[in-house]
């Protein structure tokens, strides 16, 4: 615990702990007091009631106890809080002779009276309070310390490699000299800065380990996932990184530091690749002629952040330091030939005109497009890509009207969404033979041929087998 609370519990606790030392001189008086109490039933002794701001603090038999207790109160408050300017509030204090019967009252000794005076806060304590929009947040012993705390809070949000253009508080932040006895009292600048920045007394963090899930971390720390997310502004819950530090307690800084800064960063400029077509290589094959190299640029931007969270970013200038070097490469244009068991199959285009409207691998929600879509007017002829045996010809759910041809040695082609089918199961077809016409049967968005190429049941990218 690096911080002391300026509240009565802390002062009382401190008082109790140090009671023996502080009250050494009071010991004799306690003994005297006990003897007097014993005699109370027979003889009406002197009795005084002590009030603070109209409320009873205790009853004493000797008014000397009151001064003793007040000095002890002052000493313990100063010791517990570190505040030098503690003043006994004598104006609020009244001591009156008590004329009623005393047998029903309990007399206080100096120690008991001290504890009661601490509890009633019979003092004023001059400190320097940091207020946010008029609400006191915490107090420091000196104005210089309070100012140092505010300076440190502002500094804490500045980033390296940046030129600060403007720093301000969003709220009205002031240092006010005032009675601080009901306030959070910080003992040193470090703990005050930490208190203001975190807004909590016990900021805890967690470092993400392998196998952790957000839910596990939240549950292990008595938080909900939503609370954990809220405690970590700017954190993407779908992207938990090993070694990442998470706040376990929601950080609620007492003030909002707005910083406008000019940030200079070096960014990379990715190189592009220029391809030279060659029919000496198959489709899908590339070969680098000369390697590319990323360039770099210096980007200057104006960044506005609130408590470290970027709220606006404007690029002011970009200066190229080095240009990227374009990579050059060969790209094959020769349609793939499928070879198995000494037999080669070259697929011909299934239609004369090739217009690709949806590529292989395109997203289909949670799945991927396993063929390519080729657009042509309704009724356009669809031809067998190679010699083969028709193994399916008919309607099949979302495929609509579908033809499947087995070309042997594990190679198969599929033709979906057809308008009409002109072959039957069991027919032997030859390359280029009409098998169907383009339509939009099944789950099709237009007149398209959904074309698939499979080897041993595994989908291939048909574009590598097309000649276009
Ligand atoms: Zn498709």
CSV table of C-alpha atoms and ligand atoms in Angstrom, one decimal:
chain,number,residue,atom,x,y,z
A,1,UNK,CA,0.0,0.0,0.0
A,2,UNK,CA,1.7,3.1,-1.2
A,3,UNK,CA,-1.1,5.5,-0.5
A,4,UNK,CA,-2.9,6.6,2.6
A,5,UNK,CA,-6.5,7.5,2.7
A,6,UNK,CA,-7.4,10.7,4.3
A,7,UNK,CA,-10.5,9.4,6.0
A,8,UNK,CA,-11.4,8.7,9.6
A,9,UNK,CA,-10.9,4.9,9.4
A,10,UNK,CA,-7.3,5.3,8.5
A,11,UNK,CA,-6.6,8.0,11.1
A,12,UNK,CA,-8.4,5.9,13.7
A,13,UNK,CA,-6.4,2.8,12.8
A,14,UNK,CA,-3.2,4.8,12.9
A,15,UNK,CA,-4.2,6.3,16.2
A,16,UNK,CA,-5.0,2.9,17.7
A,17,UNK,CA,-1.7,1.4,16.5
A,18,UNK,CA,0.3,4.2,18.0
A,19,UNK,CA,-1.8,4.8,21.0
A,20,UNK,CA,0.7,3.5,23.6
A,21,UNK,CA,3.4,5.8,22.5
A,22,UNK,CA,1.4,8.9,21.9
A,23,UNK,CA,-0.5,8.6,25.2
A,24,UNK,CA,2.3,7.8,27.6
A,25,UNK,CA,1.7,10.9,29.5
A,26,UNK,CA,-2.0,10.2,29.7
A,27,UNK,CA,-1.5,6.9,31.7
A,28,UNK,CA,-1.5,8.6,35.1
A,29,UNK,CA,-4.7,10.4,34.3
A,30,UNK,CA,-6.4,7.2,33.3
A,31,UNK,CA,-5.7,5.7,36.8
A,32,UNK,CA,-7.0,8.9,38.5
A,33,UNK,CA,-10.1,8.7,36.4
A,34,UNK,CA,-10.9,5.1,37.4
A,35,UNK,CA,-10.8,6.0,41.1
A,36,UNK,CA,-13.2,8.9,40.5
A,37,UNK,CA,-15.7,6.7,38.6
A,38,UNK,CA,-15.7,4.3,41.5
A,39,UNK,CA,-16.8,7.1,43.8
A,40,UNK,CA,-19.5,8.5,41.4
A,41,UNK,CA,-22.3,6.6,43.0
A,42,UNK,CA,-21.8,8.2,46.3
A,43,UNK,CA,-20.7,11.7,45.6
A,44,UNK,CA,-21.7,13.7,42.5
A,45,UNK,CA,-18.2,14.5,41.0
A,46,UNK,CA,-17.4,17.3,38.6
A,47,UNK,CA,-18.5,16.4,35.1
A,48,UNK,CA,-18.1,18.2,31.7
A,49,UNK,CA,-19.8,17.4,28.4
A,50,UNK,CA,-17.7,17.9,25.3
A,51,UNK,CA,-19.5,18.9,22.1
A,52,UNK,CA,-18.3,19.3,18.5
A,53,UNK,CA,-20.6,21.2,16.2
A,54,UNK,CA,-23.4,20.6,18.6
A,55,UNK,CA,-22.9,16.8,18.8
A,56,UNK,CA,-21.7,15.1,21.9
A,57,UNK,CA,-18.1,13.8,21.8
A,58,UNK,CA,-17.8,12.5,25.3
A,59,UNK,CA,-17.9,13.3,29.1
A,60,UNK,CA,-14.9,14.1,31.1
A,61,UNK,CA,-14.2,14.8,34.7
A,62,UNK,CA,-11.2,17.0,34.1
A,63,UNK,CA,-11.2,19.7,31.3
A,64,UNK,CA,-7.4,19.2,31.1
A,65,UNK,CA,-8.2,15.9,29.2
A,66,UNK,CA,-9.8,18.0,26.4
A,67,UNK,CA,-6.6,19.9,25.6
A,68,UNK,CA,-4.6,16.7,25.9
A,69,UNK,CA,-6.9,14.9,23.5
A,70,UNK,CA,-6.9,17.8,21.0
A,71,UNK,CA,-3.1,17.8,20.8
A,72,UNK,CA,-3.1,14.0,20.4
A,73,UNK,CA,-5.7,14.3,17.7
A,74,UNK,CA,-3.6,16.8,15.8
A,75,UNK,CA,-0.4,14.8,16.1
A,76,UNK,CA,-2.1,11.6,14.9
A,77,UNK,CA,-3.8,13.2,11.9
A,78,UNK,CA,-0.5,14.8,10.9
A,79,UNK,CA,1.3,11.5,11.2
A,80,UNK,CA,-1.3,9.5,9.4
A,81,UNK,CA,-1.7,11.9,6.5
A,82,UNK,CA,1.6,13.7,6.2
A,83,UNK,CA,-0.2,17.0,6.1
A,84,UNK,CA,1.7,19.8,7.9
A,85,UNK,CA,-1.1,22.3,8.1
A,86,UNK,CA,-3.5,20.6,10.6
A,87,UNK,CA,-5.4,23.0,12.8
A,88,UNK,CA,-7.6,22.2,15.7
A,89,UNK,CA,-11.0,23.5,15.1
A,90,UNK,CA,-11.6,25.2,18.5
A,91,UNK,CA,-14.5,27.2,17.2
A,92,UNK,CA,-16.7,24.1,16.8
A,93,UNK,CA,-15.8,22.9,20.2
A,94,UNK,CA,-17.8,23.5,23.4
A,95,UNK,CA,-17.2,22.2,26.9
A,96,UNK,CA,-20.1,22.6,29.4
A,97,UNK,CA,-20.4,21.6,33.0
A,98,UNK,CA,-22.8,18.7,33.2
A,99,UNK,CA,-25.4,19.1,35.9
A,100,UNK,CA,-27.5,16.0,35.5
A,101,UNK,CA,-27.0,12.8,37.5
A,102,UNK,CA,-23.7,11.2,36.4
A,103,UNK,CA,-24.3,7.6,37.4
A,104,UNK,CA,-25.7,6.7,33.9
A,105,UNK,CA,-22.9,8.2,31.9
A,106,UNK,CA,-19.5,6.8,31.0
A,107,UNK,CA,-16.5,9.1,31.4
A,108,UNK,CA,-13.9,9.3,28.7
A,109,UNK,CA,-10.2,9.4,29.4
A,110,UNK,CA,-7.9,11.3,27.1
A,111,UNK,CA,-7.4,8.4,24.8
A,112,UNK,CA,-11.1,7.7,24.3
A,113,UNK,CA,-11.7,11.4,23.8
A,114,UNK,CA,-8.9,11.6,21.2
A,115,UNK,CA,-10.5,8.7,19.3
A,116,UNK,CA,-13.9,10.4,19.4
A,117,UNK,CA,-12.4,13.8,18.2
A,118,UNK,CA,-10.7,12.1,15.3
A,119,UNK,CA,-14.0,10.5,14.4
A,120,UNK,CA,-15.8,13.8,14.5
A,121,UNK,CA,-13.0,15.4,12.5
A,122,UNK,CA,-12.5,18.3,14.9
A,123,UNK,CA,-9.8,19.8,12.8
A,124,UNK,CA,-9.2,21.5,9.5
A,125,UNK,CA,-6.4,20.5,7.2
A,126,UNK,CA,-5.0,22.7,4.6
A,127,UNK,CA,-3.9,20.9,1.5
A,128,UNK,CA,-3.9,21.4,-2.3
A,129,UNK,CA,-6.8,19.7,-3.9
A,130,UNK,CA,-6.9,18.7,-7.6
A,131,UNK,CA,-10.4,19.3,-8.9
A,132,UNK,CA,-12.0,18.1,-12.1
A,133,UNK,CA,-15.0,20.1,-13.3
A,134,UNK,CA,-15.2,21.3,-9.7
A,135,UNK,CA,-15.2,17.8,-8.1
A,136,UNK,CA,-12.3,17.2,-5.8
A,137,UNK,CA,-10.3,14.1,-6.8
A,138,UNK,CA,-7.3,14.0,-4.5
A,139,UNK,CA,-5.1,16.3,-2.3
A,140,UNK,CA,-1.4,16.9,-2.1
A,141,UNK,CA,0.6,18.5,0.7
A,142,UNK,CA,1.9,21.3,-1.5
A,143,UNK,CA,0.9,23.2,-4.5
A,144,UNK,CA,4.2,22.3,-6.2
A,145,UNK,CA,3.4,18.6,-5.7
A,146,UNK,CA,-0.1,19.0,-7.1
A,147,UNK,CA,1.3,20.8,-10.1
A,148,UNK,CA,3.9,18.1,-10.6
A,149,UNK,CA,1.2,15.4,-10.5
A,150,UNK,CA,-0.7,17.3,-13.3
A,151,UNK,CA,2.4,17.7,-15.4
A,152,UNK,CA,3.2,14.0,-15.1
A,153,UNK,CA,-0.4,13.0,-16.0
A,154,UNK,CA,-0.1,15.1,-19.2
A,155,UNK,CA,3.4,13.6,-20.0
A,156,UNK,CA,2.2,10.0,-19.5
A,157,UNK,CA,0.1,10.0,-22.7
A,158,UNK,CA,2.8,11.4,-25.0
A,159,UNK,CA,4.3,8.9,-27.4
A,160,UNK,CA,7.9,8.6,-28.6
A,161,UNK,CA,8.8,9.8,-32.1
A,162,UNK,CA,6.2,12.5,-32.0
A,163,UNK,CA,6.2,16.3,-31.9
A,164,UNK,CA,3.5,17.5,-29.5
A,165,UNK,CA,1.5,20.3,-30.9
A,166,UNK,CA,-1.1,20.7,-28.2
A,167,UNK,CA,-1.9,19.2,-24.8
A,168,UNK,CA,-5.0,20.0,-22.8
A,169,UNK,CA,-7.5,18.6,-20.4
A,170,UNK,CA,-11.0,18.1,-21.8
A,171,UNK,CA,-12.3,19.0,-18.4
A,172,UNK,CA,-11.6,22.0,-16.2
A,173,UNK,CA,-8.8,20.9,-14.0
A,174,UNK,CA,-7.7,23.1,-11.1
A,175,UNK,CA,-5.6,23.1,-8.0
A,176,UNK,CA,-7.5,24.6,-5.0
A,177,UNK,CA,-6.1,25.3,-1.5
A,178,UNK,CA,-8.8,24.0,0.8
A,179,UNK,CA,-9.7,21.9,3.8
A,180,UNK,CA,-8.9,18.4,2.6
A,181,UNK,CA,-9.9,16.3,5.6
A,182,UNK,CA,-12.6,14.4,3.6
A,183,UNK,CA,-10.4,13.7,0.6
A,184,UNK,CA,-8.3,11.0,-0.9
A,185,UNK,CA,-4.8,12.1,0.2
A,186,UNK,CA,-1.9,10.9,-1.9
A,187,UNK,CA,1.4,10.5,0.0
A,188,UNK,CA,3.6,10.9,-3.0
A,189,UNK,CA,3.6,12.0,-6.6
A,190,UNK,CA,3.9,8.6,-8.1
A,191,UNK,CA,0.9,7.2,-6.3
A,192,UNK,CA,-1.1,10.3,-7.1
A,193,UNK,CA,-0.3,10.0,-10.8
A,194,UNK,CA,-1.2,6.3,-10.8
A,195,UNK,CA,-4.5,7.0,-9.0
A,196,UNK,CA,-5.5,9.7,-11.5
A,197,UNK,CA,-4.6,7.6,-14.5
A,198,UNK,CA,-6.2,4.4,-13.5
A,199,UNK,CA,-9.1,5.7,-11.4
A,200,UNK,CA,-8.8,2.5,-9.5
A,201,UNK,CA,-6.8,1.6,-6.4
A,202,UNK,CA,-5.8,-1.8,-7.6
A,203,UNK,CA,-5.1,-1.9,-11.3
A,204,UNK,CA,-4.2,-5.5,-12.3
A,205,UNK,CA,-3.1,-6.8,-15.6
A,206,UNK,CA,-2.9,-10.2,-17.2
A,207,UNK,CA,-0.5,-11.4,-19.9
A,208,UNK,CA,-2.1,-13.7,-22.5
A,209,UNK,CA,-0.8,-17.2,-22.6
A,210,UNK,CA,-1.0,-19.9,-25.2
A,211,UNK,CA,-4.4,-21.6,-25.3
A,212,UNK,CA,-6.2,-18.7,-23.5
A,213,UNK,CA,-9.6,-17.6,-24.5
A,214,UNK,CA,-11.3,-14.3,-23.7
A,215,UNK,CA,-14.0,-16.1,-21.8
A,216,UNK,CA,-11.4,-18.1,-19.7
A,217,UNK,CA,-9.5,-15.0,-18.8
A,218,UNK,CA,-12.7,-13.1,-17.8
A,219,UNK,CA,-14.0,-16.0,-15.8
A,220,UNK,CA,-10.8,-16.6,-13.9
A,221,UNK,CA,-10.8,-13.0,-12.8
A,222,UNK,CA,-14.4,-12.6,-11.8
A,223,UNK,CA,-15.3,-10.5,-14.8
A,224,UNK,CA,-17.7,-10.9,-17.7
A,225,UNK,CA,-16.3,-11.0,-21.3
A,226,UNK,CA,-18.0,-7.6,-21.9
A,227,UNK,CA,-16.3,-6.1,-18.8
A,228,UNK,CA,-12.9,-7.4,-20.0
A,229,UNK,CA,-13.4,-5.9,-23.4
A,230,UNK,CA,-14.5,-2.6,-21.9
A,231,UNK,CA,-11.4,-2.5,-19.7
A,232,UNK,CA,-9.2,-2.7,-22.8
A,233,UNK,CA,-10.0,0.2,-25.2
A,234,UNK,CA,-8.8,-0.5,-28.7
A,235,UNK,CA,-8.5,-4.3,-28.1
A,236,UNK,CA,-9.9,-6.6,-30.7
A,237,UNK,CA,-11.5,-9.6,-28.9
A,238,UNK,CA,-11.2,-11.7,-32.0
A,239,UNK,CA,-7.4,-11.3,-32.0
A,240,UNK,CA,-5.9,-12.5,-28.8
A,241,UNK,CA,-2.1,-12.4,-29.0
A,242,UNK,CA,0.2,-14.5,-26.8
A,243,UNK,CA,2.1,-12.0,-24.6
A,244,UNK,CA,-0.5,-9.3,-24.9
A,245,UNK,CA,-1.2,-7.4,-21.7
A,246,UNK,CA,-4.8,-7.0,-20.7
A,247,UNK,CA,-6.3,-4.7,-18.0
A,248,UNK,CA,-8.4,-6.7,-15.6
A,249,UNK,CA,-9.9,-3.6,-13.9
A,250,UNK,CA,-11.7,-1.1,-16.0
A,251,UNK,CA,-9.4,2.0,-16.2
A,252,UNK,CA,-11.4,5.1,-15.6
A,253,UNK,CA,-9.0,8.0,-15.5
A,254,UNK,CA,-10.4,11.0,-13.6
A,255,UNK,CA,-9.5,13.3,-16.5
A,256,UNK,CA,-9.3,13.2,-20.2
A,257,UNK,CA,-5.9,14.3,-21.7
A,258,UNK,CA,-6.3,15.4,-25.3
A,259,UNK,CA,-3.0,15.4,-27.2
A,260,UNK,CA,-2.5,16.7,-30.7
A,261,UNK,CA,0.8,15.4,-32.0
A,262,UNK,CA,2.7,15.1,-35.2
A,263,UNK,CA,3.8,11.5,-35.7
A,264,UNK,CA,6.5,10.5,-38.1
A,265,UNK,CA,6.6,6.9,-39.2
A,266,UNK,CA,8.5,4.8,-41.7
A,267,UNK,CA,6.2,2.7,-43.8
A,268,UNK,CA,6.9,0.1,-46.4
A,269,UNK,CA,5.8,0.4,-50.0
A,270,UNK,CA,5.1,-3.1,-51.4
A,271,UNK,CA,6.6,-3.9,-54.7
A,272,UNK,CA,4.5,-5.0,-57.7
A,273,UNK,CA,5.2,-7.8,-60.1
A,274,UNK,CA,5.3,-7.4,-63.9
A,275,UNK,CA,4.5,-10.7,-65.7
A,276,UNK,CA,5.7,-11.8,-69.1
A,277,UNK,CA,3.5,-14.4,-70.6
A,278,UNK,CA,5.1,-17.5,-71.9
A,279,UNK,CA,3.5,-20.6,-73.5
A,280,UNK,CA,6.5,-22.6,-72.4
A,281,UNK,CA,5.0,-22.9,-68.9
A,282,UNK,CA,1.6,-24.2,-67.8
A,283,UNK,CA,-1.1,-22.0,-66.3
A,284,UNK,CA,-0.7,-21.3,-62.6
A,285,UNK,CA,3.1,-21.6,-62.9
A,286,UNK,CA,5.3,-18.6,-62.5
A,287,UNK,CA,9.1,-18.1,-62.4
A,288,UNK,CA,10.8,-15.0,-61.1
A,289,UNK,CA,13.2,-13.3,-63.5
A,290,UNK,CA,14.4,-10.6,-61.1
A,291,UNK,CA,13.3,-10.3,-57.5
A,292,UNK,CA,11.3,-7.3,-56.3
A,293,UNK,CA,12.1,-5.1,-53.3
A,294,UNK,CA,9.8,-3.1,-51.1
A,295,UNK,CA,10.4,0.6,-51.0
A,296,UNK,CA,9.9,2.9,-48.0
A,297,UNK,CA,8.3,6.2,-47.2
A,298,UNK,CA,8.2,8.6,-44.3
A,299,UNK,CA,4.6,9.4,-43.4
A,300,UNK,CA,3.9,12.4,-41.2
A,301,UNK,CA,0.4,12.5,-39.7
A,302,UNK,CA,-1.4,14.6,-37.2
A,303,UNK,CA,-2.9,12.4,-34.5
A,304,UNK,CA,-5.4,13.5,-31.9
A,305,UNK,CA,-5.8,11.1,-29.0
A,306,UNK,CA,-7.8,11.1,-25.8
A,307,UNK,CA,-6.1,9.3,-22.9
A,308,UNK,CA,-4.0,7.4,-25.4
A,309,UNK,CA,-6.8,6.3,-27.7
A,310,UNK,CA,-6.6,7.7,-31.2
A,311,UNK,CA,-9.7,9.7,-32.1
A,312,UNK,CA,-8.5,11.2,-35.4
A,313,UNK,CA,-5.6,10.8,-37.7
A,314,UNK,CA,-4.8,12.9,-40.8
A,315,UNK,CA,-1.9,12.3,-43.1
A,316,UNK,CA,0.0,15.5,-43.6
A,317,UNK,CA,2.8,14.4,-45.9
A,318,UNK,CA,4.3,11.3,-47.5
A,319,UNK,CA,8.0,11.4,-48.6
A,320,UNK,CA,9.3,8.5,-50.6
A,321,UNK,CA,12.7,7.4,-49.2
A,322,UNK,CA,13.2,4.6,-51.6
A,323,UNK,CA,11.1,3.4,-54.5
A,324,UNK,CA,10.0,-0.2,-54.6
A,325,UNK,CA,11.7,-2.3,-57.3
A,326,UNK,CA,9.3,-4.0,-59.5
A,327,UNK,CA,9.6,-7.8,-59.6
A,328,UNK,CA,9.7,-9.4,-63.1
A,329,UNK,CA,8.4,-12.9,-63.7
A,330,UNK,CA,7.3,-15.3,-66.3
A,331,UNK,CA,3.7,-16.5,-66.2
A,332,UNK,CA,2.6,-19.7,-68.0
A,333,UNK,CA,-0.2,-19.6,-70.5
A,334,UNK,CA,-0.3,-23.2,-71.6
A,335,UNK,CA,-3.4,-25.0,-70.5
A,336,UNK,CA,-2.6,-27.7,-68.0
A,337,UNK,CA,-2.4,-31.3,-69.2
A,338,UNK,CA,-3.5,-34.0,-66.8
A,339,UNK,CA,-1.3,-37.0,-67.0
A,340,UNK,CA,-1.9,-40.3,-65.2
A,341,UNK,CA,-0.8,-43.8,-65.9
A,342,UNK,CA,0.9,-42.8,-69.1
A,343,UNK,CA,-2.2,-41.1,-70.5
A,344,UNK,CA,-2.5,-37.3,-70.9
A,345,UNK,CA,-5.7,-35.4,-70.9
A,346,UNK,CA,-5.8,-31.8,-72.2
A,347,UNK,CA,-9.1,-30.1,-71.4
A,348,UNK,CA,-10.6,-28.0,-74.2
A,349,UNK,CA,-12.7,-24.9,-73.3
A,350,UNK,CA,-16.3,-25.9,-72.5
A,351,UNK,CA,-17.7,-22.9,-74.4
A,352,UNK,CA,-16.4,-20.8,-77.3
A,353,UNK,CA,-16.5,-17.5,-75.4
A,354,UNK,CA,-15.0,-17.4,-72.0
A,355,UNK,CA,-16.3,-14.7,-69.6
A,356,UNK,CA,-15.5,-15.4,-66.0
A,357,UNK,CA,-18.1,-13.9,-63.5
A,358,UNK,CA,-17.0,-15.7,-60.4
A,359,UNK,CA,-13.6,-17.1,-59.6
A,360,UNK,CA,-12.6,-20.3,-58.0
A,361,UNK,CA,-12.2,-20.1,-54.2
A,362,UNK,CA,-14.5,-17.1,-53.8
A,363,UNK,CA,-16.3,-16.9,-50.5
A,364,UNK,CA,-19.7,-18.6,-50.2
A,365,UNK,CA,-20.4,-17.7,-46.6
A,366,UNK,CA,-18.7,-20.4,-44.6
A,367,UNK,CA,-17.7,-22.3,-47.7
A,368,UNK,CA,-15.6,-21.7,-50.8
A,369,UNK,CA,-16.6,-21.6,-54.5
A,370,UNK,CA,-15.3,-24.9,-55.8
A,371,UNK,CA,-15.7,-24.1,-59.5
A,372,UNK,CA,-15.7,-21.1,-61.8
A,373,UNK,CA,-18.8,-19.4,-63.3
A,374,UNK,CA,-18.7,-18.6,-67.0
A,375,UNK,CA,-21.4,-16.3,-68.3
A,376,UNK,CA,-23.0,-16.7,-71.7
A,377,UNK,CA,-26.5,-16.1,-73.2
A,378,UNK,CA,-29.2,-18.7,-72.4
A,379,UNK,CA,-29.0,-21.5,-75.0
A,380,UNK,CA,-25.2,-21.2,-75.7
A,381,UNK,CA,-23.7,-24.6,-76.4
A,382,UNK,CA,-21.7,-26.3,-73.7
A,383,UNK,CA,-19.2,-28.8,-74.9
A,384,UNK,CA,-17.4,-31.8,-73.3
A,385,UNK,CA,-13.9,-30.7,-72.2
A,386,UNK,CA,-12.4,-34.0,-73.2
A,387,UNK,CA,-13.4,-37.5,-74.2
A,388,UNK,CA,-15.2,-39.4,-71.5
A,389,UNK,CA,-18.2,-41.2,-70.1
A,390,UNK,CA,-21.3,-39.4,-68.9
A,391,UNK,CA,-21.9,-40.5,-65.3
A,392,UNK,CA,-24.6,-38.1,-64.4
A,393,UNK,CA,-27.2,-36.2,-66.4
A,394,UNK,CA,-30.1,-34.7,-64.6
A,395,UNK,CA,-31.4,-32.4,-61.9
A,396,UNK,CA,-29.3,-32.2,-58.7
A,397,UNK,CA,-30.5,-29.7,-56.0
A,398,UNK,CA,-28.6,-26.4,-56.1
A,399,UNK,CA,-26.6,-27.4,-59.2
A,400,UNK,CA,-29.9,-27.4,-61.2
A,401,UNK,CA,-29.5,-29.4,-64.4
A,402,UNK,CA,-26.1,-31.1,-64.1
A,403,UNK,CA,-23.8,-33.2,-66.3
A,404,UNK,CA,-20.8,-35.1,-65.0
A,405,UNK,CA,-18.2,-36.6,-67.3
A,406,UNK,CA,-15.6,-39.1,-66.2
A,407,UNK,CA,-12.4,-38.7,-68.4
A,408,UNK,CA,-10.6,-41.7,-66.9
A,409,UNK,CA,-7.6,-42.0,-64.6
A,410,UNK,CA,-9.4,-40.0,-61.9
A,411,UNK,CA,-10.3,-36.9,-63.9
A,412,UNK,CA,-13.9,-35.6,-63.8
A,413,UNK,CA,-15.6,-32.4,-65.0
A,414,UNK,CA,-19.0,-31.0,-63.9
A,415,UNK,CA,-21.3,-28.6,-65.8
A,416,UNK,CA,-24.1,-27.1,-63.7
A,417,UNK,CA,-27.1,-24.7,-64.1
A,418,UNK,CA,-27.8,-26.0,-67.6
A,419,UNK,CA,-31.0,-25.1,-69.5
A,420,UNK,CA,-31.1,-28.3,-71.5
A,421,UNK,CA,-29.1,-31.5,-71.4
A,422,UNK,CA,-28.4,-33.3,-74.6
A,423,UNK,CA,-26.7,-36.5,-73.4
A,424,UNK,CA,-27.7,-39.4,-71.1
A,425,UNK,CA,-26.0,-41.3,-68.4
A,426,UNK,CA,-23.8,-44.0,-70.0
A,427,UNK,CA,-23.1,-42.1,-73.2
A,428,UNK,CA,-19.6,-41.9,-74.4
A,429,UNK,CA,-18.7,-38.4,-75.5
A,430,UNK,CA,-15.8,-37.0,-77.4
A,431,UNK,CA,-14.0,-33.7,-76.8
A,432,UNK,CA,-15.9,-30.7,-78.2
A,433,UNK,CA,-19.2,-32.6,-78.4
A,434,UNK,CA,-22.3,-30.7,-77.4
A,435,UNK,CA,-23.6,-31.9,-74.0
A,436,UNK,CA,-25.9,-29.2,-72.8
A,437,UNK,CA,-26.9,-25.5,-73.1
A,438,UNK,CA,-26.4,-22.5,-70.8
A,439,UNK,CA,-29.3,-21.7,-68.4
A,440,UNK,CA,-30.0,-20.7,-64.8
A,441,UNK,CA,-31.5,-23.8,-63.2
A,442,UNK,CA,-30.8,-24.5,-59.6
A,443,UNK,CA,-29.2,-21.9,-57.4
A,444,UNK,CA,-27.8,-19.6,-60.1
A,445,UNK,CA,-27.8,-15.8,-60.2
A,446,UNK,CA,-27.9,-15.6,-64.1
A,447,UNK,CA,-27.3,-17.6,-67.2
A,448,UNK,CA,-24.0,-19.2,-66.2
A,449,UNK,CA,-22.1,-22.4,-66.5
A,450,UNK,CA,-20.7,-23.4,-63.2
A,451,UNK,CA,-17.7,-25.5,-64.3
A,452,UNK,CA,-15.7,-27.8,-62.0
A,453,UNK,CA,-12.6,-29.8,-62.7
A,454,UNK,CA,-11.8,-32.6,-60.2
A,455,UNK,CA,-8.8,-34.9,-59.9
A,456,UNK,CA,-9.4,-38.0,-57.7
A,457,UNK,CA,-12.4,-36.3,-56.3
A,458,UNK,CA,-10.5,-33.1,-55.3
A,459,UNK,CA,-11.5,-29.8,-56.9
A,460,UNK,CA,-8.9,-28.1,-59.0
A,461,UNK,CA,-8.9,-24.5,-60.2
A,462,UNK,CA,-10.5,-24.8,-63.6
A,463,UNK,CA,-8.9,-21.6,-64.8
A,464,UNK,CA,-5.5,-23.5,-65.1
A,465,UNK,CA,-7.1,-25.8,-67.6
A,466,UNK,CA,-8.7,-23.1,-69.7
A,467,UNK,CA,-7.2,-21.7,-72.9
A,468,UNK,CA,-8.1,-18.1,-73.2
B,1,LIG,ZN1,-20.5,-21.5,-59.5
